[in-house]
Coordinates of C-alpha atoms and ligand atoms in Angstrom, one line a residue:
M595 CA 116.9 79.1 113.5
K596 CA 115.5 78.1 116.9
Y597 CA 111.8 78.6 117.4
D598 CA 112.3 81.3 120.0
N599 CA 114.4 83.4 117.7
Y600 CA 111.6 84.0 115.3
L601 CA 110.1 87.4 115.9
W602 CA 106.6 88.7 115.7
W603 CA 106.9 89.7 112.1
H604 CA 108.2 86.3 111.0
K605 CA 105.3 84.5 112.6
G606 CA 102.5 87.1 112.4
V607 CA 100.1 88.3 109.8
V608 CA 99.9 91.9 108.6
Y609 CA 96.6 93.6 107.9
Q610 CA 96.5 96.8 105.8
I611 CA 94.0 99.5 106.6
Y612 CA 93.3 102.3 104.2
P613 CA 92.2 104.8 106.9
R614 CA 90.0 106.9 104.7
S615 CA 87.8 103.8 104.2
Y616 CA 87.8 101.8 107.3
K617 CA 85.5 103.4 109.9
D618 CA 84.4 107.0 110.2
S619 CA 83.8 108.1 113.8
D620 CA 82.8 111.7 113.2
G621 CA 80.3 111.7 110.3
D622 CA 82.4 113.5 107.8
G623 CA 82.3 110.5 105.4
I624 CA 86.0 109.8 105.8
G625 CA 87.5 107.1 108.0
D626 CA 89.7 108.2 110.9
L627 CA 91.9 107.1 113.7
R628 CA 89.1 106.9 116.3
G629 CA 87.2 104.7 113.8
I630 CA 90.1 102.3 113.7
I631 CA 90.3 102.3 117.5
E632 CA 86.6 101.2 117.6
K633 CA 87.4 98.3 115.4
L634 CA 90.5 96.9 117.1
D635 CA 88.5 94.1 118.8
Y636 CA 87.3 93.0 115.5
I637 CA 90.8 93.0 114.1
K638 CA 92.1 91.1 117.1
N639 CA 89.3 88.5 116.9
L640 CA 89.9 88.0 113.3
G641 CA 93.4 86.8 114.2
I642 CA 95.6 89.6 113.0
D643 CA 99.0 90.3 114.6
A644 CA 100.1 93.7 113.0
V645 CA 98.2 96.6 111.5
W646 CA 99.7 98.7 108.8
I647 CA 97.9 102.0 108.2
S648 CA 98.3 104.0 105.0
P649 CA 99.4 107.7 105.6
I650 CA 97.6 109.7 108.3
Y651 CA 99.9 112.8 108.2
P652 CA 98.9 116.3 107.3
S653 CA 98.6 116.5 103.6
P654 CA 96.8 118.5 100.9
M655 CA 95.5 115.0 99.7
A656 CA 96.6 115.4 96.1
D657 CA 97.4 111.7 96.3
F658 CA 95.3 110.9 99.4
G659 CA 98.0 111.3 101.9
Y660 CA 101.0 110.1 99.9
D661 CA 101.8 113.8 99.6
V662 CA 102.9 114.6 103.1
S663 CA 103.2 118.2 104.3
D664 CA 104.3 117.3 107.9
Y665 CA 106.0 114.0 108.6
T666 CA 105.5 114.2 112.4
G667 CA 101.9 115.4 112.6
I668 CA 98.4 114.0 112.1
H669 CA 95.9 115.3 109.6
P670 CA 92.9 116.8 111.5
M671 CA 90.6 114.8 109.2
F672 CA 92.1 111.6 110.8
G673 CA 92.4 112.9 114.3
N674 CA 95.2 114.3 116.4
M675 CA 98.4 113.2 118.2
D676 CA 96.4 112.0 121.2
D677 CA 94.4 109.7 118.9
I678 CA 97.4 108.1 117.4
D679 CA 98.9 107.6 120.9
E680 CA 95.7 106.0 122.0
L681 CA 95.6 103.9 118.9
L682 CA 99.1 102.7 119.5
N683 CA 98.4 102.0 123.1
E684 CA 95.2 100.1 122.3
V685 CA 96.9 98.1 119.6
H686 CA 99.6 97.1 122.1
I687 CA 97.2 96.3 124.9
R688 CA 95.7 93.7 122.5
G689 CA 99.1 92.2 121.9
M690 CA 99.3 93.5 118.3
K691 CA 101.7 95.8 116.5
L692 CA 101.3 99.0 114.6
I693 CA 103.1 99.8 111.4
L694 CA 103.1 103.3 109.9
D695 CA 103.5 104.3 106.2
L696 CA 106.6 106.3 105.6
V697 CA 106.8 108.3 102.4
P698 CA 110.4 109.4 102.1
N699 CA 110.8 109.5 98.3
H700 CA 108.8 112.7 97.9
S701 CA 106.9 115.2 100.0
S702 CA 104.0 117.4 99.3
D703 CA 104.8 120.6 97.3
Q704 CA 103.2 122.3 100.3
H705 CA 105.8 120.9 102.8
P706 CA 107.8 123.8 104.3
W707 CA 110.9 122.1 103.0
F708 CA 109.7 122.4 99.5
L709 CA 108.3 125.9 99.9
E710 CA 111.7 127.0 101.1
S711 CA 113.5 125.0 98.4
R712 CA 111.4 126.6 95.7
S713 CA 111.8 130.1 97.1
S714 CA 115.2 130.8 95.5
K715 CA 118.2 129.1 94.0
D716 CA 120.4 129.9 96.9
N717 CA 118.0 128.8 99.6
P718 CA 119.7 126.4 102.0
K719 CA 117.1 123.8 101.2
R720 CA 117.4 124.2 97.4
D721 CA 119.4 121.0 97.2
W722 CA 116.9 119.1 99.3
Y723 CA 114.9 118.5 96.1
I724 CA 116.0 117.7 92.6
W725 CA 116.4 120.9 90.6
K726 CA 118.0 121.1 87.1
D727 CA 118.4 123.7 84.5
P728 CA 116.4 123.4 81.3
T729 CA 118.1 122.1 78.2
P730 CA 119.3 124.9 75.8
D731 CA 115.9 124.9 74.0
G732 CA 114.1 125.3 77.3
G733 CA 112.9 121.7 77.6
P734 CA 113.1 119.4 80.6
P735 CA 116.5 118.2 81.7
N736 CA 115.9 114.6 80.4
N737 CA 113.1 112.3 79.3
W738 CA 112.1 110.9 82.7
L739 CA 108.4 110.3 83.0
S740 CA 105.9 110.6 85.9
V741 CA 104.3 107.3 87.0
F742 CA 101.0 109.2 86.9
G743 CA 101.4 110.4 83.3
G744 CA 103.2 113.1 81.5
P745 CA 106.8 114.3 82.1
G746 CA 108.5 113.8 85.4
W747 CA 109.8 117.4 85.4
E748 CA 107.9 120.6 86.3
Y749 CA 109.1 124.0 85.3
D750 CA 109.3 126.6 88.0
E751 CA 108.9 130.1 86.6
K752 CA 110.3 131.9 89.5
T753 CA 113.7 130.3 89.6
G754 CA 113.9 129.2 86.0
Q755 CA 114.6 125.5 86.8
Y756 CA 112.8 122.3 86.6
Y757 CA 112.1 120.0 89.6
Y758 CA 111.7 116.3 89.4
H759 CA 108.6 114.4 90.5
A760 CA 108.2 110.7 90.0
F761 CA 104.5 111.0 90.8
L762 CA 102.3 114.1 90.8
K763 CA 103.8 117.5 90.3
E764 CA 102.4 118.1 93.8
Q765 CA 104.8 115.4 95.0
P766 CA 108.4 116.7 94.4
D767 CA 111.1 114.1 94.9
L768 CA 113.5 114.6 97.8
N769 CA 117.2 114.5 97.0
W770 CA 118.4 111.5 99.0
R771 CA 122.0 112.2 97.9
N772 CA 121.9 115.1 100.3
P773 CA 123.0 114.1 103.8
E774 CA 120.7 116.7 105.4
V775 CA 117.7 115.1 103.8
Q776 CA 118.8 111.7 105.1
K777 CA 119.2 113.1 108.6
A778 CA 115.9 114.8 108.6
M779 CA 114.1 111.7 107.5
F780 CA 115.9 109.4 109.9
D781 CA 114.8 111.8 112.7
V782 CA 111.3 111.5 111.5
M783 CA 111.6 107.7 111.8
R784 CA 113.0 108.2 115.3
F785 CA 110.1 110.4 116.3
W786 CA 107.7 107.6 115.6
L787 CA 109.9 104.8 116.9
E788 CA 110.3 106.7 120.2
K789 CA 106.5 106.7 120.5
G790 CA 106.6 103.0 120.2
V791 CA 105.5 102.5 116.6
D792 CA 106.6 99.0 115.6
G793 CA 107.8 99.6 112.1
F794 CA 107.4 101.3 108.7
R795 CA 106.2 100.3 105.3
V796 CA 108.4 102.5 103.1
D797 CA 106.7 103.9 100.1
V798 CA 108.3 103.3 96.7
M799 CA 111.6 102.3 98.2
W800 CA 113.2 101.5 94.8
H801 CA 112.6 105.1 93.6
M802 CA 114.6 106.8 96.3
I803 CA 117.9 107.4 94.4
K804 CA 118.2 108.4 90.7
D805 CA 121.1 108.3 88.4
D806 CA 123.6 111.0 89.3
Q807 CA 124.3 111.7 85.6
F808 CA 120.6 112.0 84.9
R809 CA 120.9 109.8 81.8
N810 CA 117.8 109.3 79.6
D811 CA 115.6 106.3 80.3
P812 CA 115.5 103.9 77.3
S813 CA 112.3 103.3 75.5
N814 CA 110.3 100.2 76.2
P815 CA 110.1 97.8 73.2
E816 CA 107.0 96.2 74.8
Y817 CA 105.0 99.4 75.0
E818 CA 101.7 99.2 73.2
K819 CA 99.0 101.7 72.5
G820 CA 96.5 101.9 75.3
M821 CA 99.1 101.3 78.1
N822 CA 99.7 104.2 80.5
S823 CA 102.3 106.7 79.3
Y824 CA 104.8 105.7 82.0
S825 CA 105.1 102.3 80.3
R826 CA 106.7 104.0 77.2
Q827 CA 110.1 103.8 78.9
I828 CA 112.1 101.4 81.1
P829 CA 112.9 103.4 84.2
A830 CA 116.5 102.2 84.2
Y831 CA 118.1 105.4 85.4
S832 CA 115.2 106.9 87.3
T833 CA 114.7 103.9 89.7
D834 CA 116.6 101.1 91.4
Q835 CA 120.0 102.6 91.4
D836 CA 122.8 100.8 93.2
E837 CA 123.2 103.6 95.7
V838 CA 119.7 103.1 97.0
H839 CA 121.0 100.1 99.0
D840 CA 123.2 102.4 101.1
I841 CA 120.1 104.4 102.0
V842 CA 118.1 101.4 102.9
S843 CA 120.8 100.0 105.1
K844 CA 121.0 103.4 106.9
M845 CA 117.3 103.2 107.4
R846 CA 117.7 99.8 108.8
N847 CA 120.4 101.1 111.2
V848 CA 117.8 103.6 112.6
I849 CA 115.3 100.7 113.0
D850 CA 117.9 98.7 114.8
E851 CA 118.5 101.4 117.4
Y852 CA 115.2 100.1 118.8
D853 CA 114.0 96.6 119.7
E854 CA 112.2 94.3 117.3
R855 CA 111.0 97.0 114.9
L856 CA 110.2 96.2 111.3
L857 CA 111.3 97.7 108.0
I858 CA 109.1 96.8 105.0
G859 CA 109.9 98.1 101.5
E860 CA 107.3 98.7 98.8
I861 CA 109.2 97.5 95.7
Y862 CA 107.8 96.6 92.4
L863 CA 110.7 94.8 90.7
P864 CA 111.4 91.4 89.2
V865 CA 112.5 88.8 91.9
D866 CA 116.3 88.9 91.2
K867 CA 116.3 92.7 91.8
L868 CA 113.8 92.6 94.6
V869 CA 115.8 90.3 96.8
K870 CA 118.7 92.7 96.7
Y871 CA 116.7 94.8 99.1
Y872 CA 117.3 92.3 101.8
G873 CA 121.0 93.3 101.6
H874 CA 124.0 91.0 101.4
E875 CA 123.9 90.3 105.1
N876 CA 120.3 91.1 105.8
E877 CA 121.3 94.6 106.6
E878 CA 118.5 96.3 104.5
A879 CA 114.7 95.7 104.6
H880 CA 113.4 92.9 106.7
L881 CA 110.6 92.4 104.2
P882 CA 110.9 93.7 100.6
F883 CA 107.2 93.4 99.7
N884 CA 106.7 90.4 97.4
F885 CA 103.9 91.4 95.0
Q886 CA 104.0 88.4 92.6
L887 CA 100.5 87.2 93.6
L888 CA 99.1 90.6 92.5
E889 CA 100.5 90.2 89.1
L890 CA 100.7 86.6 88.1
P891 CA 97.9 85.0 86.1
W892 CA 95.8 82.6 88.2
N893 CA 97.4 79.5 86.9
A894 CA 98.7 76.7 89.0
A895 CA 101.9 76.0 86.9
K896 CA 102.9 79.7 86.8
I897 CA 102.3 80.2 90.5
R898 CA 104.2 77.0 91.4
T899 CA 107.2 78.2 89.4
A900 CA 107.0 81.6 90.9
I901 CA 107.0 80.3 94.4
S902 CA 110.0 78.1 93.7
E903 CA 111.9 80.9 92.0
Y904 CA 111.2 83.2 94.9
E905 CA 112.2 80.6 97.5
G906 CA 115.3 79.9 95.5
A907 CA 116.3 83.6 95.1
L908 CA 115.9 84.5 98.8
P909 CA 119.3 85.2 100.5
E910 CA 120.3 83.1 103.4
N911 CA 118.1 84.1 106.4
G912 CA 116.0 86.3 104.1
W913 CA 112.4 85.9 105.3
P914 CA 109.8 85.6 102.6
N915 CA 106.5 87.5 102.5
W916 CA 103.4 87.5 100.3
V917 CA 100.9 90.2 99.4
L918 CA 97.5 89.4 97.9
G919 CA 95.9 92.9 97.7
N920 CA 96.6 96.6 98.4
H921 CA 95.2 100.0 97.8
D922 CA 96.8 100.3 94.4
K923 CA 95.6 97.0 92.7
S924 CA 92.4 95.4 91.8
R925 CA 90.9 93.4 94.7
I926 CA 91.6 89.7 94.7
A927 CA 88.0 88.6 94.4
S928 CA 87.7 90.7 91.3
R929 CA 90.9 89.6 89.8
V930 CA 90.5 85.8 90.3
G931 CA 86.7 85.7 90.6
K932 CA 84.5 85.2 93.7
E933 CA 84.7 81.4 93.3
Q934 CA 88.5 81.4 93.7
A935 CA 88.8 84.0 96.4
G936 CA 88.7 81.3 99.1
N937 CA 91.6 79.5 97.5
A938 CA 93.5 82.7 97.2
A939 CA 93.1 83.3 101.0
M940 CA 94.2 79.7 101.7
L941 CA 97.2 80.2 99.5
L942 CA 98.2 83.5 101.1
L943 CA 97.8 82.2 104.6
T944 CA 99.5 78.8 104.1
L945 CA 102.6 79.9 102.1
R946 CA 105.9 80.3 103.8
G947 CA 106.4 83.9 104.8
T948 CA 104.7 86.8 106.3
P949 CA 101.3 87.4 104.7
T950 CA 99.8 90.9 104.2
L951 CA 96.0 91.0 104.0
Y952 CA 94.2 94.0 102.6
Y953 CA 91.1 95.2 104.6
G954 CA 87.8 94.0 103.2
D955 CA 89.4 91.1 101.4
E956 CA 88.5 89.0 104.4
L957 CA 84.9 89.5 103.4
G958 CA 85.5 88.9 99.7
M959 CA 84.9 92.6 98.8
E960 CA 85.1 93.3 95.1
D961 CA 86.2 96.3 93.1
V962 CA 83.4 98.8 93.0
E963 CA 82.5 100.4 89.8
I964 CA 82.7 104.2 90.2
S965 CA 80.9 106.4 87.7
K966 CA 83.1 108.9 85.8
D967 CA 81.9 111.9 87.7
K968 CA 82.8 110.4 91.0
I969 CA 86.4 109.4 90.3
Q970 CA 88.8 110.6 92.9
D971 CA 92.1 108.9 92.1
P972 CA 94.6 111.3 90.5
Q973 CA 96.1 108.4 88.6
A974 CA 92.9 108.0 86.7
L975 CA 92.1 111.8 86.5
N976 CA 95.5 112.6 85.1
E977 CA 95.3 110.2 82.2
P978 CA 91.6 109.6 81.5
G979 CA 90.9 106.3 80.0
V980 CA 94.5 105.1 80.3
G981 CA 95.5 105.5 83.9
R982 CA 93.8 102.8 85.9
S983 CA 91.6 104.2 88.7
R984 CA 92.4 102.8 92.2
D985 CA 89.1 104.0 93.6
P986 CA 87.4 100.6 93.1
E987 CA 89.6 98.9 95.6
R988 CA 89.4 101.8 98.1
T989 CA 85.7 101.8 98.9
P990 CA 84.4 101.8 102.5
M991 CA 84.6 98.7 104.6
Q992 CA 81.3 97.0 105.0
W993 CA 80.4 96.5 108.6
D994 CA 76.7 95.8 108.7
D995 CA 73.5 96.1 106.7
S996 CA 72.6 99.6 108.1
E997 CA 72.8 102.7 105.9
N998 CA 76.3 103.1 104.4
A999 CA 77.2 99.7 105.8
G1000 CA 77.9 101.2 109.2
F1001 CA 80.9 102.9 107.8
T1002 CA 79.7 106.5 108.3
S1003 CA 76.6 108.4 109.4
G1004 CA 77.5 111.0 106.7
E1005 CA 78.1 110.9 103.0
P1006 CA 80.8 108.3 102.2
W1007 CA 83.8 109.7 100.3
L1008 CA 83.5 106.9 97.8
P1009 CA 80.3 104.9 97.0
L1010 CA 79.7 101.6 98.7
M1011 CA 79.4 98.3 97.0
V1012 CA 75.7 97.8 96.2
N1013 CA 75.6 94.4 97.8
Y1014 CA 76.7 95.5 101.2
K1015 CA 73.5 94.4 102.8
E1016 CA 74.5 90.9 102.0
L1017 CA 78.2 91.2 102.2
N1018 CA 79.2 92.6 105.5
V1019 CA 81.1 91.8 108.7
K1020 CA 78.0 91.4 110.9
K1021 CA 76.4 88.9 108.6
Q1022 CA 79.5 86.9 107.9
W1023 CA 80.6 86.7 111.5
N1024 CA 77.6 84.6 112.3
K1025 CA 77.8 82.4 109.2
E1026 CA 80.0 79.4 109.5
D1027 CA 80.7 79.0 105.8
S1028 CA 81.4 82.7 105.1
M1029 CA 84.7 84.2 103.7
L1030 CA 85.2 85.9 107.0
Q1031 CA 85.0 82.7 109.0
L1032 CA 87.2 81.0 106.5
H1033 CA 89.8 83.7 107.2
R1034 CA 89.4 83.4 110.9
R1035 CA 89.9 79.7 110.8
L1036 CA 92.9 79.9 108.5
L1037 CA 94.4 82.6 110.7
R1038 CA 93.8 80.6 113.9
I1039 CA 95.4 77.4 112.5
R1040 CA 98.3 79.4 111.1
T1041 CA 98.9 80.9 114.6
E1042 CA 98.6 77.6 116.4
E1043 CA 100.7 75.4 114.1
P1044 CA 104.5 76.1 113.8
A1045 CA 104.5 74.2 110.6
L1046 CA 102.3 76.9 109.1
H1047 CA 103.9 80.0 110.5
I1048 CA 107.6 79.0 110.2
G1049 CA 107.7 75.6 108.7
D1050 CA 109.6 74.7 105.5
Y1051 CA 107.9 74.9 102.1
V1052 CA 108.1 71.8 99.9
P1053 CA 106.4 71.8 96.5
V1054 CA 104.4 68.8 95.5
P1055 CA 104.4 68.2 91.7
S1056 CA 100.9 67.9 90.4
K1057 CA 99.0 68.2 87.1
G1058 CA 96.4 70.5 85.6
D1059 CA 95.0 73.2 87.7
I1060 CA 96.2 71.7 91.0
L1061 CA 98.7 73.6 93.1
A1062 CA 100.0 71.5 96.0
Y1063 CA 102.7 71.8 98.6
L1064 CA 103.8 70.7 102.1
R1065 CA 104.6 72.8 105.1
K1066 CA 106.8 71.0 107.6
Y1067 CA 108.1 71.7 111.0
E1068 CA 109.8 68.9 113.1
Q1069 CA 107.2 66.1 113.3
D1070 CA 104.3 68.1 111.9
E1071 CA 103.3 68.2 108.3
F1072 CA 100.5 69.9 106.4
L1073 CA 99.5 69.3 102.8
V1074 CA 97.8 72.1 100.9
V1075 CA 95.9 71.2 97.7
L1076 CA 94.2 73.9 95.8
N1077 CA 92.2 73.4 92.6
L1078 CA 92.6 76.7 90.8
G1079 CA 90.4 75.6 87.9
V1080 CA 86.8 75.3 87.0
S1081 CA 86.6 71.6 86.6
E1082 CA 87.1 68.6 88.8
E1083 CA 90.7 67.4 89.1
V1084 CA 92.5 64.2 90.2
F1085 CA 95.3 64.7 92.6
E1086 CA 97.6 61.8 92.6
P1087 CA 101.0 62.8 93.8
Q1088 CA 104.2 60.7 93.7
L1089 CA 104.2 60.6 97.5
E1090 CA 102.1 58.4 99.7
W1091 CA 100.2 60.3 102.3
Q1092 CA 97.2 60.2 104.6
G1093 CA 95.7 62.8 106.8
T1094 CA 92.8 64.7 108.1
V1095 CA 91.2 67.7 106.4
K1096 CA 91.4 70.6 108.8
I1097 CA 90.0 73.2 106.5
S1098 CA 88.2 72.8 103.2
I1099 CA 87.0 75.8 101.1
Q1100 CA 83.8 74.0 100.4
K1101 CA 83.3 72.8 104.0
D1102 CA 82.0 69.4 103.1
L1103 CA 85.3 67.6 103.5
E1104 CA 86.3 69.0 106.9
G1105 CA 87.3 66.3 109.4
Q1106 CA 87.5 63.6 106.8
K1107 CA 90.4 61.3 106.5
L1108 CA 91.9 61.2 103.0
K1109 CA 94.8 59.5 101.4
N1110 CA 96.9 59.2 98.2
K1111 CA 94.7 59.6 95.1
I1112 CA 91.8 62.0 95.6
T1113 CA 89.4 63.9 93.3
I1114 CA 89.0 67.6 94.0
A1115 CA 86.0 69.6 93.0
Q1116 CA 86.4 72.8 91.1
N1117 CA 87.4 75.8 93.2
Q1118 CA 88.0 73.5 96.1
G1119 CA 91.0 73.9 98.4
L1120 CA 92.1 71.7 101.2
L1121 CA 94.4 72.1 104.2
I1122 CA 95.3 68.6 105.4
K1123 CA 97.2 67.6 108.5
L1124 CA 99.2 64.5 107.7
D1125 CA 99.3 61.5 110.0
R1126 CA 102.7 60.9 111.3
Ligands
LIG1094 C1 102.8 104.0 96.3 C2 101.5 104.1 97.0 O1 101.1 102.8 97.5 C3 100.5 104.8 96.1 O2 99.2 104.7 96.6 C4 101.0 106.2 95.9 O3 100.2 106.8 95.0 C5 102.4 106.2 95.3 N1 103.3 105.3 96.0 C6 103.1 107.5 95.5 O4 103.4 107.8 96.8
LIG1095 MG1 85.8 111.0 109.8

């Protein structure tokens, strides 16, 4: 593909904001749209190209906005329609893009569609959701489970049927086999696309269609005590059905009615199944989220293999992407340790494919321990002790060393990390060897160098804890060498090379000329521009 044919989302970097926790402008302790607007210069100066914000729609907040009660409104807690228009405008003025979260698999049980649907069996919207008769003994229609614990079916006294909810009972699943549902949601997409929104991250895309025969899910032979109850079964019939691909390609058609808009799918599936969401001819999602770095052990050999398998599995013209953190998983600095967080950033920002960076990870924020009485996340509250709480990775952004880290003048909805006086934007901005400056420098070089934003990926075989690869575009070549381990390693690849260190995680080596056999300190990572 010619350079000019690469679009913003091929070349750019996506930054995820969890709006509740980014910046509170009105002192209610919860982040909001005006707060995000205040911080756009920061985001731009960091080097970000596109901002994805988690849901900001009206919602009873049973799942913090992933239970939408009005798809074309704004929750007053976050602001109003003028605020989102202004946010969009201010994002665009700065040359960035705005991506909204679309939650089409389920609505809130307070959405007018569901209130109607639930009102009687012959309501015209009855079939907009998934209603089934009880079994003869009164039990649920089949064995499908809720991701958040317990059965996936909720009995409705009034009409004597069960409805299906893959998540909370407050989040009934829409029936995507119904053409009216499709049309309604495509119109929601158009509403935002007309406004100029640059794309959507589609929530749980692989859940959207379920088996039309409602067959029981098989049990999971790998289930062990202590795992969450959803892991008891393999969701073979309740997720990832063939027909979902028709739906995704229809969504893509809506996206393609507009110029250069982006369709991202949230999909947790093994790579062979994941890449199907590109479509045979790239007619489905532009970017089915690749979550491997969230799940793989921090091991050079395993990561090297995973990268190659992923690269190999991509369909022709399928563009790769990498995610290092999000609002559902432990923060990277907690998962791999503070010492390796720099290498993780270098990996994310030098791999081939669009990176998604989670807010706060640019500071090295860690999971925050939340005491039992302060837990907010329904995933944890529903299955105490088993359901992992997602609160620790959702704590307020740390802006400065003032009270509440400059996040709010009120009481923050989740506690702050105790170390915020040390670990915050203000402090790190002025500190050359900080995580924040490392991110800025990585983002800058990624933007400047075609080899890094669109170049080929070539693995470099290496031993021990070393992960190494080349990125190449025309005459330009970069070598990335990461020591993912805790002891010094020798890097002696088969190829002959020499070059200049552009970025080193421990800054000591920057600007130095290196060649061929080198020793690399523990936790060290190098981005080297090769001489040509
Ligand atoms: C995935 C979202 O990322 C998560 O936060 C949410 O709870 C579920 N989908 C249900 O919408
Ligand atoms: Mg607020």
